[in-house]
CSV table of C-alpha atoms in Angstrom, one decimal:
chain,number,residue,atom,x,y,z
A,1,UNK,CA,252.5,116.2,154.2
A,2,UNK,CA,252.0,114.4,157.5
A,3,UNK,CA,248.7,112.7,158.3
A,4,UNK,CA,246.4,113.8,161.0
A,5,UNK,CA,246.6,112.1,164.4
A,6,UNK,CA,243.5,110.9,166.2
A,7,UNK,CA,243.6,111.6,169.9
A,8,UNK,CA,241.7,113.3,172.7
A,9,UNK,CA,241.9,116.8,174.2
A,10,UNK,CA,243.9,115.3,177.1
A,11,UNK,CA,246.8,114.6,174.7
A,12,UNK,CA,247.5,118.3,174.2
A,13,UNK,CA,246.2,120.0,177.3
A,14,UNK,CA,248.3,120.2,180.5
A,15,UNK,CA,245.5,121.4,182.8
A,16,UNK,CA,242.0,122.6,183.1
A,17,UNK,CA,242.0,125.2,186.0
A,18,UNK,CA,238.9,126.8,187.5
A,19,UNK,CA,238.7,129.9,189.6
A,20,UNK,CA,236.9,130.4,193.0
A,21,UNK,CA,233.7,132.0,194.0
A,22,UNK,CA,234.2,135.3,195.7
A,23,UNK,CA,231.8,138.1,196.8
A,24,UNK,CA,231.7,141.0,194.4
A,25,UNK,CA,229.7,144.1,193.5
A,26,UNK,CA,227.6,143.8,190.4
A,27,UNK,CA,229.6,146.3,188.3
A,28,UNK,CA,232.7,146.1,186.2
A,29,UNK,CA,236.0,146.6,188.2
A,30,UNK,CA,237.7,150.0,188.0
A,31,UNK,CA,241.2,151.3,188.4
A,32,UNK,CA,243.0,149.8,191.3
A,33,UNK,CA,240.4,146.9,191.6
A,34,UNK,CA,240.2,143.4,190.4
A,35,UNK,CA,237.3,141.6,188.8
A,36,UNK,CA,235.9,138.1,188.7
A,37,UNK,CA,234.4,137.1,185.4
A,38,UNK,CA,230.7,136.4,184.9
A,39,UNK,CA,229.8,133.3,182.9
A,40,UNK,CA,228.5,135.8,180.3
A,41,UNK,CA,232.1,136.8,179.6
A,42,UNK,CA,232.0,133.9,177.1
A,43,UNK,CA,229.5,135.0,174.4
A,44,UNK,CA,229.2,133.4,171.0
A,45,UNK,CA,232.8,132.3,170.9
A,46,UNK,CA,234.1,135.7,171.9
A,47,UNK,CA,235.6,137.0,175.1
A,48,UNK,CA,233.7,139.9,176.7
A,49,UNK,CA,236.2,141.3,179.2
A,50,UNK,CA,233.6,143.9,180.4
A,51,UNK,CA,231.5,141.1,181.8
A,52,UNK,CA,233.0,141.0,185.2
A,53,UNK,CA,232.2,142.0,188.8
A,54,UNK,CA,234.4,144.1,191.1
A,55,UNK,CA,235.7,141.9,193.9
A,56,UNK,CA,235.1,143.2,197.4
A,57,UNK,CA,238.4,144.5,198.9
A,58,UNK,CA,238.4,142.0,201.8
A,59,UNK,CA,238.0,139.1,199.3
A,60,UNK,CA,240.8,140.0,196.9
A,61,UNK,CA,243.2,137.6,198.5
A,62,UNK,CA,240.9,134.7,197.8
A,63,UNK,CA,240.9,135.0,194.0
A,64,UNK,CA,242.7,132.4,191.9
A,65,UNK,CA,243.4,131.8,188.2
A,66,UNK,CA,244.0,135.1,186.4
A,67,UNK,CA,243.1,135.3,182.7
A,68,UNK,CA,246.2,134.4,180.7
A,69,UNK,CA,247.2,135.1,177.2
A,70,UNK,CA,246.9,132.4,174.5
A,71,UNK,CA,244.5,130.3,176.5
A,72,UNK,CA,240.9,129.1,176.2
A,73,UNK,CA,238.1,129.6,178.6
A,74,UNK,CA,235.3,127.0,178.9
A,75,UNK,CA,232.0,127.3,180.7
A,76,UNK,CA,231.8,124.1,182.8
A,77,UNK,CA,228.4,124.9,184.4
A,78,UNK,CA,225.6,126.8,182.6
A,79,UNK,CA,222.3,126.4,180.9
A,80,UNK,CA,221.9,123.5,178.6
A,81,UNK,CA,222.4,125.7,175.6
A,82,UNK,CA,225.5,127.4,177.0
A,83,UNK,CA,227.3,124.8,179.0
A,84,UNK,CA,230.6,124.0,177.3
A,85,UNK,CA,230.8,127.4,175.5
A,86,UNK,CA,234.3,128.6,175.0
A,87,UNK,CA,236.4,131.5,173.8
A,88,UNK,CA,240.0,132.2,172.9
A,89,UNK,CA,242.0,134.7,175.0
A,90,UNK,CA,244.7,136.4,172.8
A,91,UNK,CA,246.2,138.6,175.6
A,92,UNK,CA,246.5,138.5,179.3
A,93,UNK,CA,244.2,140.3,181.7
A,94,UNK,CA,246.1,140.4,185.0
A,95,UNK,CA,243.2,142.1,186.9
A,96,UNK,CA,240.6,139.6,185.8
A,97,UNK,CA,240.1,136.2,187.5
A,98,UNK,CA,238.0,133.1,186.8
A,99,UNK,CA,235.0,132.1,188.9
A,100,UNK,CA,234.5,128.5,189.8
A,101,UNK,CA,232.2,128.0,186.8
A,102,UNK,CA,234.8,128.6,184.2
A,103,UNK,CA,237.9,126.6,183.2
A,104,UNK,CA,241.1,127.9,181.6
A,105,UNK,CA,242.8,125.4,179.3
A,106,UNK,CA,246.6,125.5,179.0
A,107,UNK,CA,248.6,123.5,176.5
A,108,UNK,CA,251.4,121.0,177.1
A,109,UNK,CA,253.5,122.3,174.3
A,110,UNK,CA,252.7,125.4,172.3
A,111,UNK,CA,255.1,124.4,169.6
A,112,UNK,CA,252.8,121.4,168.8
A,113,UNK,CA,249.4,123.0,169.6
A,114,UNK,CA,248.0,126.2,168.2
A,115,UNK,CA,245.5,127.3,170.8
A,116,UNK,CA,243.6,129.5,168.3
A,117,UNK,CA,243.0,126.4,166.2
A,118,UNK,CA,241.8,124.5,169.2
A,119,UNK,CA,239.4,127.3,170.1
A,120,UNK,CA,237.7,126.7,166.8
A,121,UNK,CA,237.5,122.9,167.5
A,122,UNK,CA,235.7,123.9,170.7
A,123,UNK,CA,233.1,125.9,168.7
A,124,UNK,CA,232.4,123.2,166.1
A,125,UNK,CA,229.1,121.4,165.6
A,126,UNK,CA,230.7,118.1,166.5
A,127,UNK,CA,231.9,119.6,169.8
A,128,UNK,CA,228.4,120.9,170.6
A,129,UNK,CA,226.9,117.5,170.0
A,130,UNK,CA,229.5,115.9,172.3
A,131,UNK,CA,228.7,118.4,175.1
A,132,UNK,CA,224.9,117.8,174.7
A,133,UNK,CA,225.5,114.0,175.2
A,134,UNK,CA,228.0,114.3,178.1
A,135,UNK,CA,226.7,117.2,180.1
A,136,UNK,CA,225.1,116.0,183.4
A,137,UNK,CA,222.5,117.3,185.8
A,138,UNK,CA,218.8,116.6,186.4
A,139,UNK,CA,217.9,120.3,186.3
A,140,UNK,CA,216.4,121.4,183.1
A,141,UNK,CA,217.9,124.9,183.6
A,142,UNK,CA,221.5,124.0,184.6
A,143,UNK,CA,224.0,121.5,183.3
A,144,UNK,CA,227.5,120.5,184.3
A,145,UNK,CA,230.3,119.3,182.0
A,146,UNK,CA,232.6,116.9,183.9
A,147,UNK,CA,236.3,117.5,183.5
A,148,UNK,CA,236.9,113.9,182.6
A,149,UNK,CA,234.4,114.1,179.7
A,150,UNK,CA,235.9,117.3,178.3
A,151,UNK,CA,239.4,115.8,178.4
A,152,UNK,CA,238.1,112.7,176.7
A,153,UNK,CA,236.8,114.8,173.7
A,154,UNK,CA,238.0,113.1,170.5
A,155,UNK,CA,240.2,115.5,168.5
A,156,UNK,CA,241.9,115.1,165.1
A,157,UNK,CA,245.2,116.8,165.2
A,158,UNK,CA,246.9,118.1,162.1
A,159,UNK,CA,250.5,119.1,162.2
A,160,UNK,CA,251.1,122.5,164.0
A,161,UNK,CA,251.9,124.3,160.7
A,162,UNK,CA,248.5,123.2,159.3
A,163,UNK,CA,246.8,124.1,162.6
A,164,UNK,CA,248.2,127.6,162.2
A,165,UNK,CA,246.9,128.1,158.6
A,166,UNK,CA,243.5,126.8,159.5
A,167,UNK,CA,243.4,129.2,162.5
A,168,UNK,CA,244.4,132.1,160.3
A,169,UNK,CA,241.6,131.4,157.8
A,170,UNK,CA,238.9,131.1,160.4
A,171,UNK,CA,240.3,134.0,162.4
A,172,UNK,CA,239.9,136.2,159.4
A,173,UNK,CA,236.2,135.4,159.2
A,174,UNK,CA,235.9,135.8,163.0
A,175,UNK,CA,237.4,139.3,162.7
A,176,UNK,CA,234.8,140.2,160.0
A,177,UNK,CA,232.0,138.8,162.2
A,178,UNK,CA,233.2,140.9,165.2
A,179,UNK,CA,233.5,144.1,163.1
A,180,UNK,CA,230.1,143.5,161.6
A,181,UNK,CA,228.5,142.9,165.0
A,182,UNK,CA,230.1,146.1,166.3
A,183,UNK,CA,228.7,148.0,163.3
A,184,UNK,CA,225.2,146.6,163.9
A,185,UNK,CA,225.3,147.6,167.5
A,186,UNK,CA,226.4,151.1,166.5
A,187,UNK,CA,223.6,151.3,163.9
A,188,UNK,CA,221.0,150.2,166.5
A,189,UNK,CA,222.2,152.9,168.8
A,190,UNK,CA,222.0,155.5,166.0
A,191,UNK,CA,218.5,154.3,165.2
A,192,UNK,CA,217.3,155.2,168.7
A,193,UNK,CA,218.9,158.6,168.4
A,194,UNK,CA,217.3,159.1,165.0
A,195,UNK,CA,213.9,158.2,166.2
A,196,UNK,CA,214.1,160.7,169.1
A,197,UNK,CA,215.5,163.5,167.0
A,198,UNK,CA,213.3,163.0,163.9
A,199,UNK,CA,210.1,162.5,165.9
A,200,UNK,CA,210.6,165.5,168.2
A,201,UNK,CA,212.5,167.9,165.9
A,202,UNK,CA,211.8,166.7,162.4
A,203,UNK,CA,213.4,168.1,159.2
A,204,UNK,CA,213.3,171.5,157.6
A,205,UNK,CA,212.4,172.3,153.9
A,206,UNK,CA,215.9,171.2,152.9
A,207,UNK,CA,215.6,167.8,154.5
A,208,UNK,CA,218.0,168.8,157.3
A,209,UNK,CA,217.4,168.0,161.0
A,210,UNK,CA,216.1,171.1,162.8
A,211,UNK,CA,218.4,172.4,165.5
A,212,UNK,CA,217.2,171.6,169.1
A,213,UNK,CA,214.9,174.0,170.9
A,214,UNK,CA,217.8,175.2,173.1
A,215,UNK,CA,219.6,176.5,170.1
A,216,UNK,CA,216.7,177.8,168.1
A,217,UNK,CA,213.8,178.5,170.4
A,218,UNK,CA,212.0,180.6,167.7
A,219,UNK,CA,211.4,177.3,165.8
A,220,UNK,CA,209.4,175.7,168.6
A,221,UNK,CA,206.2,176.0,170.6
A,222,UNK,CA,205.0,174.4,173.8
A,223,UNK,CA,202.6,171.5,173.6
A,224,UNK,CA,201.2,168.7,175.8
A,225,UNK,CA,204.2,166.7,174.6
A,226,UNK,CA,206.7,169.4,175.4
A,227,UNK,CA,208.5,171.5,172.8
A,228,UNK,CA,207.5,170.7,169.2
A,229,UNK,CA,208.2,172.5,165.9
A,230,UNK,CA,206.0,175.5,165.2
A,231,UNK,CA,204.5,173.8,162.1
A,232,UNK,CA,203.4,170.7,164.0
A,233,UNK,CA,200.1,169.9,165.8
A,234,UNK,CA,199.3,167.5,168.6
A,235,UNK,CA,196.7,165.0,167.4
A,236,UNK,CA,195.3,161.8,168.7
A,237,UNK,CA,195.9,158.7,166.7
A,238,UNK,CA,192.1,158.5,166.0
A,239,UNK,CA,192.4,161.9,164.4
A,240,UNK,CA,194.9,160.8,161.8
A,241,UNK,CA,194.0,157.1,161.3
A,242,UNK,CA,191.0,154.7,161.3
A,243,UNK,CA,191.6,152.0,163.8
A,244,UNK,CA,189.9,148.7,164.1
A,245,UNK,CA,190.6,145.1,165.3
A,246,UNK,CA,189.5,141.9,163.7
A,247,UNK,CA,188.2,138.5,164.9
A,248,UNK,CA,188.7,134.8,165.0
A,249,UNK,CA,186.4,132.4,163.0
A,250,UNK,CA,185.3,129.4,165.1
A,251,UNK,CA,187.8,126.6,164.9
A,252,UNK,CA,185.0,124.2,165.6
A,253,UNK,CA,183.4,124.9,162.3
A,254,UNK,CA,184.7,123.0,159.3
A,255,UNK,CA,185.5,125.1,156.3
A,256,UNK,CA,186.5,128.3,158.2
A,257,UNK,CA,190.3,127.7,158.1
A,258,UNK,CA,192.7,126.6,155.3
A,259,UNK,CA,191.5,129.0,152.6
A,260,UNK,CA,193.3,131.8,150.8
A,261,UNK,CA,192.6,134.8,153.1
A,262,UNK,CA,195.7,135.8,155.0
A,263,UNK,CA,194.9,136.0,158.7
A,264,UNK,CA,197.2,137.6,161.3
A,265,UNK,CA,197.6,136.7,165.0
A,266,UNK,CA,199.3,139.0,167.6
A,267,UNK,CA,202.4,136.8,167.8
A,268,UNK,CA,203.1,137.6,164.1
A,269,UNK,CA,203.3,141.3,164.9
A,270,UNK,CA,206.8,140.5,166.3
A,271,UNK,CA,208.0,140.7,162.7
A,272,UNK,CA,209.0,144.2,161.6
A,273,UNK,CA,207.1,143.7,158.3
A,274,UNK,CA,204.5,141.1,157.5
A,275,UNK,CA,204.7,139.6,154.0
A,276,UNK,CA,202.9,136.3,154.7
A,277,UNK,CA,200.9,134.8,157.5
A,278,UNK,CA,201.1,131.5,159.5
A,279,UNK,CA,197.4,130.8,158.9
A,280,UNK,CA,194.8,131.5,156.3
A,281,UNK,CA,191.0,131.5,156.6
A,282,UNK,CA,188.3,131.0,154.0
A,283,UNK,CA,185.9,133.5,152.6
A,284,UNK,CA,183.2,131.6,154.6
A,285,UNK,CA,185.2,132.1,157.8
A,286,UNK,CA,185.7,135.7,157.0
A,287,UNK,CA,181.9,136.3,156.5
A,288,UNK,CA,181.1,134.4,159.7
A,289,UNK,CA,183.5,136.2,162.0
A,290,UNK,CA,184.6,139.7,163.0
A,291,UNK,CA,187.8,139.4,161.0
A,292,UNK,CA,188.2,142.3,158.7
A,293,UNK,CA,190.4,143.1,155.7
A,294,UNK,CA,193.3,145.5,156.3
A,295,UNK,CA,194.9,147.2,153.3
A,296,UNK,CA,198.7,146.8,152.6
A,297,UNK,CA,200.6,149.8,154.0
A,298,UNK,CA,199.0,149.8,157.4
A,299,UNK,CA,200.7,149.8,160.8
A,300,UNK,CA,199.5,147.1,163.1
A,301,UNK,CA,199.6,147.1,166.9
A,302,UNK,CA,199.5,144.0,169.2
A,303,UNK,CA,196.9,144.6,171.9
A,304,UNK,CA,197.4,141.9,174.5
A,305,UNK,CA,199.9,139.9,176.6
A,306,UNK,CA,203.6,139.6,176.0
A,307,UNK,CA,203.4,141.4,172.6
A,308,UNK,CA,201.2,144.3,173.7
A,309,UNK,CA,202.4,147.5,172.2
A,310,UNK,CA,204.6,145.9,169.5
A,311,UNK,CA,204.1,147.5,166.1
A,312,UNK,CA,204.5,145.9,162.7
A,313,UNK,CA,204.1,147.0,159.1
A,314,UNK,CA,201.5,145.2,156.9
A,315,UNK,CA,203.0,144.7,153.5
A,316,UNK,CA,200.1,142.7,152.0
A,317,UNK,CA,196.3,142.9,152.2
A,318,UNK,CA,195.3,140.7,155.1
A,319,UNK,CA,192.8,140.1,157.9
A,320,UNK,CA,193.5,140.1,161.6
A,321,UNK,CA,192.2,138.6,164.8
A,322,UNK,CA,190.8,140.5,167.7
A,323,UNK,CA,194.3,141.0,169.4
A,324,UNK,CA,195.6,143.1,166.5
A,325,UNK,CA,194.6,146.7,165.9
A,326,UNK,CA,195.0,148.2,162.5
A,327,UNK,CA,195.7,151.9,162.1
A,328,UNK,CA,194.8,152.7,158.5
A,329,UNK,CA,196.2,156.2,157.7
A,330,UNK,CA,193.9,158.9,156.6
A,331,UNK,CA,194.4,160.1,153.0
A,332,UNK,CA,196.5,163.1,154.1
A,333,UNK,CA,198.8,161.1,156.4
A,334,UNK,CA,201.9,159.0,155.6
A,335,UNK,CA,201.6,155.4,156.7
A,336,UNK,CA,205.3,154.8,157.3
A,337,UNK,CA,205.5,157.9,159.5
A,338,UNK,CA,202.7,156.6,161.6
A,339,UNK,CA,204.5,153.3,161.9
A,340,UNK,CA,207.6,155.0,163.2
A,341,UNK,CA,205.6,157.3,165.5
A,342,UNK,CA,203.8,154.3,167.0
A,343,UNK,CA,207.1,152.5,167.5
A,344,UNK,CA,208.6,155.5,169.3
A,345,UNK,CA,205.4,156.0,171.4
A,346,UNK,CA,204.9,152.4,172.4
A,347,UNK,CA,206.6,152.8,175.9
A,348,UNK,CA,204.4,155.8,176.6
A,349,UNK,CA,201.4,153.8,175.5
A,350,UNK,CA,202.2,150.8,177.7
A,351,UNK,CA,202.9,153.0,180.7
A,352,UNK,CA,199.3,154.2,180.6
A,353,UNK,CA,198.0,150.7,181.2
A,354,UNK,CA,200.7,149.2,183.4
A,355,UNK,CA,199.5,147.3,186.4
A,356,UNK,CA,199.7,143.8,187.7
A,357,UNK,CA,200.3,141.0,185.2
A,358,UNK,CA,200.8,141.6,181.5
A,359,UNK,CA,199.5,144.9,180.0
A,360,UNK,CA,196.4,144.8,177.8
A,361,UNK,CA,195.7,147.7,175.5
A,362,UNK,CA,192.2,148.7,174.4
A,363,UNK,CA,191.1,150.5,171.2
A,364,UNK,CA,190.1,153.5,173.2
A,365,UNK,CA,193.5,153.7,174.8
A,366,UNK,CA,195.4,153.5,171.5
A,367,UNK,CA,193.0,156.0,169.9
A,368,UNK,CA,193.7,158.5,172.6
A,369,UNK,CA,197.4,158.4,172.1
A,370,UNK,CA,198.7,161.9,171.4
A,371,UNK,CA,201.3,162.4,168.7
A,372,UNK,CA,203.2,165.4,167.5
A,373,UNK,CA,202.2,165.5,163.8
A,374,UNK,CA,204.0,167.3,161.0
A,375,UNK,CA,202.6,167.9,157.5
A,376,UNK,CA,202.5,164.9,155.2
A,377,UNK,CA,205.5,166.1,153.2
A,378,UNK,CA,207.6,166.2,156.3
A,379,UNK,CA,206.2,162.9,157.5
A,380,UNK,CA,207.4,161.4,154.2
A,381,UNK,CA,210.9,162.9,154.6
A,382,UNK,CA,211.2,161.7,158.1
A,383,UNK,CA,210.0,158.2,157.2
A,384,UNK,CA,212.5,158.0,154.3
A,385,UNK,CA,215.5,158.7,156.5
A,386,UNK,CA,214.4,156.1,159.1
A,387,UNK,CA,213.6,153.5,156.4
A,388,UNK,CA,217.0,154.1,154.8
A,389,UNK,CA,218.8,153.6,158.1
A,390,UNK,CA,216.8,150.4,158.8
A,391,UNK,CA,217.6,149.2,155.3
A,392,UNK,CA,221.3,149.6,156.1
A,393,UNK,CA,220.9,147.8,159.4
A,394,UNK,CA,219.0,144.9,157.6
A,395,UNK,CA,221.8,144.7,155.0
A,396,UNK,CA,224.5,144.4,157.6
A,397,UNK,CA,222.4,141.9,159.6
A,398,UNK,CA,222.0,139.7,156.5
A,399,UNK,CA,225.7,140.0,155.7
A,400,UNK,CA,226.5,138.9,159.3
A,401,UNK,CA,224.2,135.8,158.8
A,402,UNK,CA,226.0,134.9,155.6
A,403,UNK,CA,229.5,135.3,157.1
A,404,UNK,CA,228.6,133.2,160.1
A,405,UNK,CA,227.2,130.5,157.8
A,406,UNK,CA,230.4,130.7,155.8
A,407,UNK,CA,232.5,130.4,158.9
A,408,UNK,CA,230.7,127.3,160.2
A,409,UNK,CA,230.8,125.7,156.8
A,410,UNK,CA,234.5,126.2,156.6
A,411,UNK,CA,234.9,124.9,160.1
A,412,UNK,CA,233.2,121.7,159.2
A,413,UNK,CA,235.5,121.3,156.1
A,414,UNK,CA,238.8,122.5,157.6
A,415,UNK,CA,238.6,121.0,161.1
A,416,UNK,CA,237.7,117.5,159.8
A,417,UNK,CA,240.3,117.5,157.0
A,418,UNK,CA,237.6,117.3,154.4
A,419,UNK,CA,239.3,120.3,152.8
A,420,UNK,CA,243.0,120.5,153.2
A,421,UNK,CA,245.1,123.7,153.3
A,422,UNK,CA,248.1,122.0,151.9
A,423,UNK,CA,248.5,124.4,148.9
A,424,UNK,CA,248.9,127.3,151.4
A,425,UNK,CA,251.7,125.7,153.3
A,426,UNK,CA,255.3,126.6,152.8
A,427,UNK,CA,257.6,123.7,152.2
A,428,UNK,CA,259.1,123.3,155.7
A,429,UNK,CA,259.8,120.8,158.4
A,430,UNK,CA,256.6,120.3,160.3
A,431,UNK,CA,256.6,119.6,164.0
A,432,UNK,CA,254.7,116.4,164.8
A,433,UNK,CA,251.1,116.5,165.9
A,434,UNK,CA,250.6,115.9,169.6
A,435,UNK,CA,250.0,112.2,170.6
A,436,UNK,CA,249.1,110.6,173.8
A,437,UNK,CA,251.8,109.6,176.3
């Protein structure tokens, strides 16, 4: 088994070619047109071909550098977090061209360099650290990666046959990641459809989604919210839940914070469910403030600023500050249904207070929110369907996190030679690794 060769990217790359800046419409190119890539065409190590703009007809002769098969694109100018991002191109895209902010890497000798393997090198943690050190620019929002620095990137080259096996292993994980991402996107889209259908049509006694009003008008009646099932009623939130906000103990008073009473701020309502809090107050702080206990199983609504209208589920007994409104369900109402109804109604709620600056909700505004309310048994059935769907989405999201971690762990092992793939190699003559001229 041949040893790895220490070199630089320049040892194996024939050229780094950028495109040109052309005028284009902000839409993907269509049939008979050509497109210039956006920098967002490189996303998380993947190529997003749909991220392009249709080049204006009179500018088409100006484009340069079409997207070629078995190449790598690198973002030479971008935000500090994204400069140097790269992706592998498995097949050519003759109607797509590079802008001046992207490079295309082409190898000197494909027999010695597996470009898919190199694409993983350009996603590694070592590469990101290298880019952070060598990217230039005084702007905090935009950085540039000099060509000379990219070509000087230190690279450990295994023999081509070992490059190929490493690429196959990592590519398998990449495929799993892309498939899981696509499934998550699909589940998110389905969730929005489910919210609309279940909160406007509901389910019948058999747990089946009611047909739409256009197909079964006898099942519906008119209401202030439009057509709703005959069995439903339009009620304000105040009619089905007891709403109240909390308060903040004085931070100037010793002994008010650092106790054992969970205390929620509006920024924490960004979490879908709250199982713990960032801060705790003391019983003394609770008694000397407007903070109030909220029972577990209560929907919470952020009232002010950037998080206004965001809804969370309180899974533990806790107190809140004045920017968080609790909606404690009445005994004959289902808490999870109210949670989903508030999520679905948040855009309508915010639209009622939109103006200059960030929206601020008031208790009276939230109390006056009108909801189409089914009986408690149907509420429970609707909430169960939505909860099961979200559980599936969370499961896939957790799986994606695990596979990504597995990929980057393997990258660290395989691309440094810490773990060798020698047992997977067939006994064969191995082409030499690329070396400098």
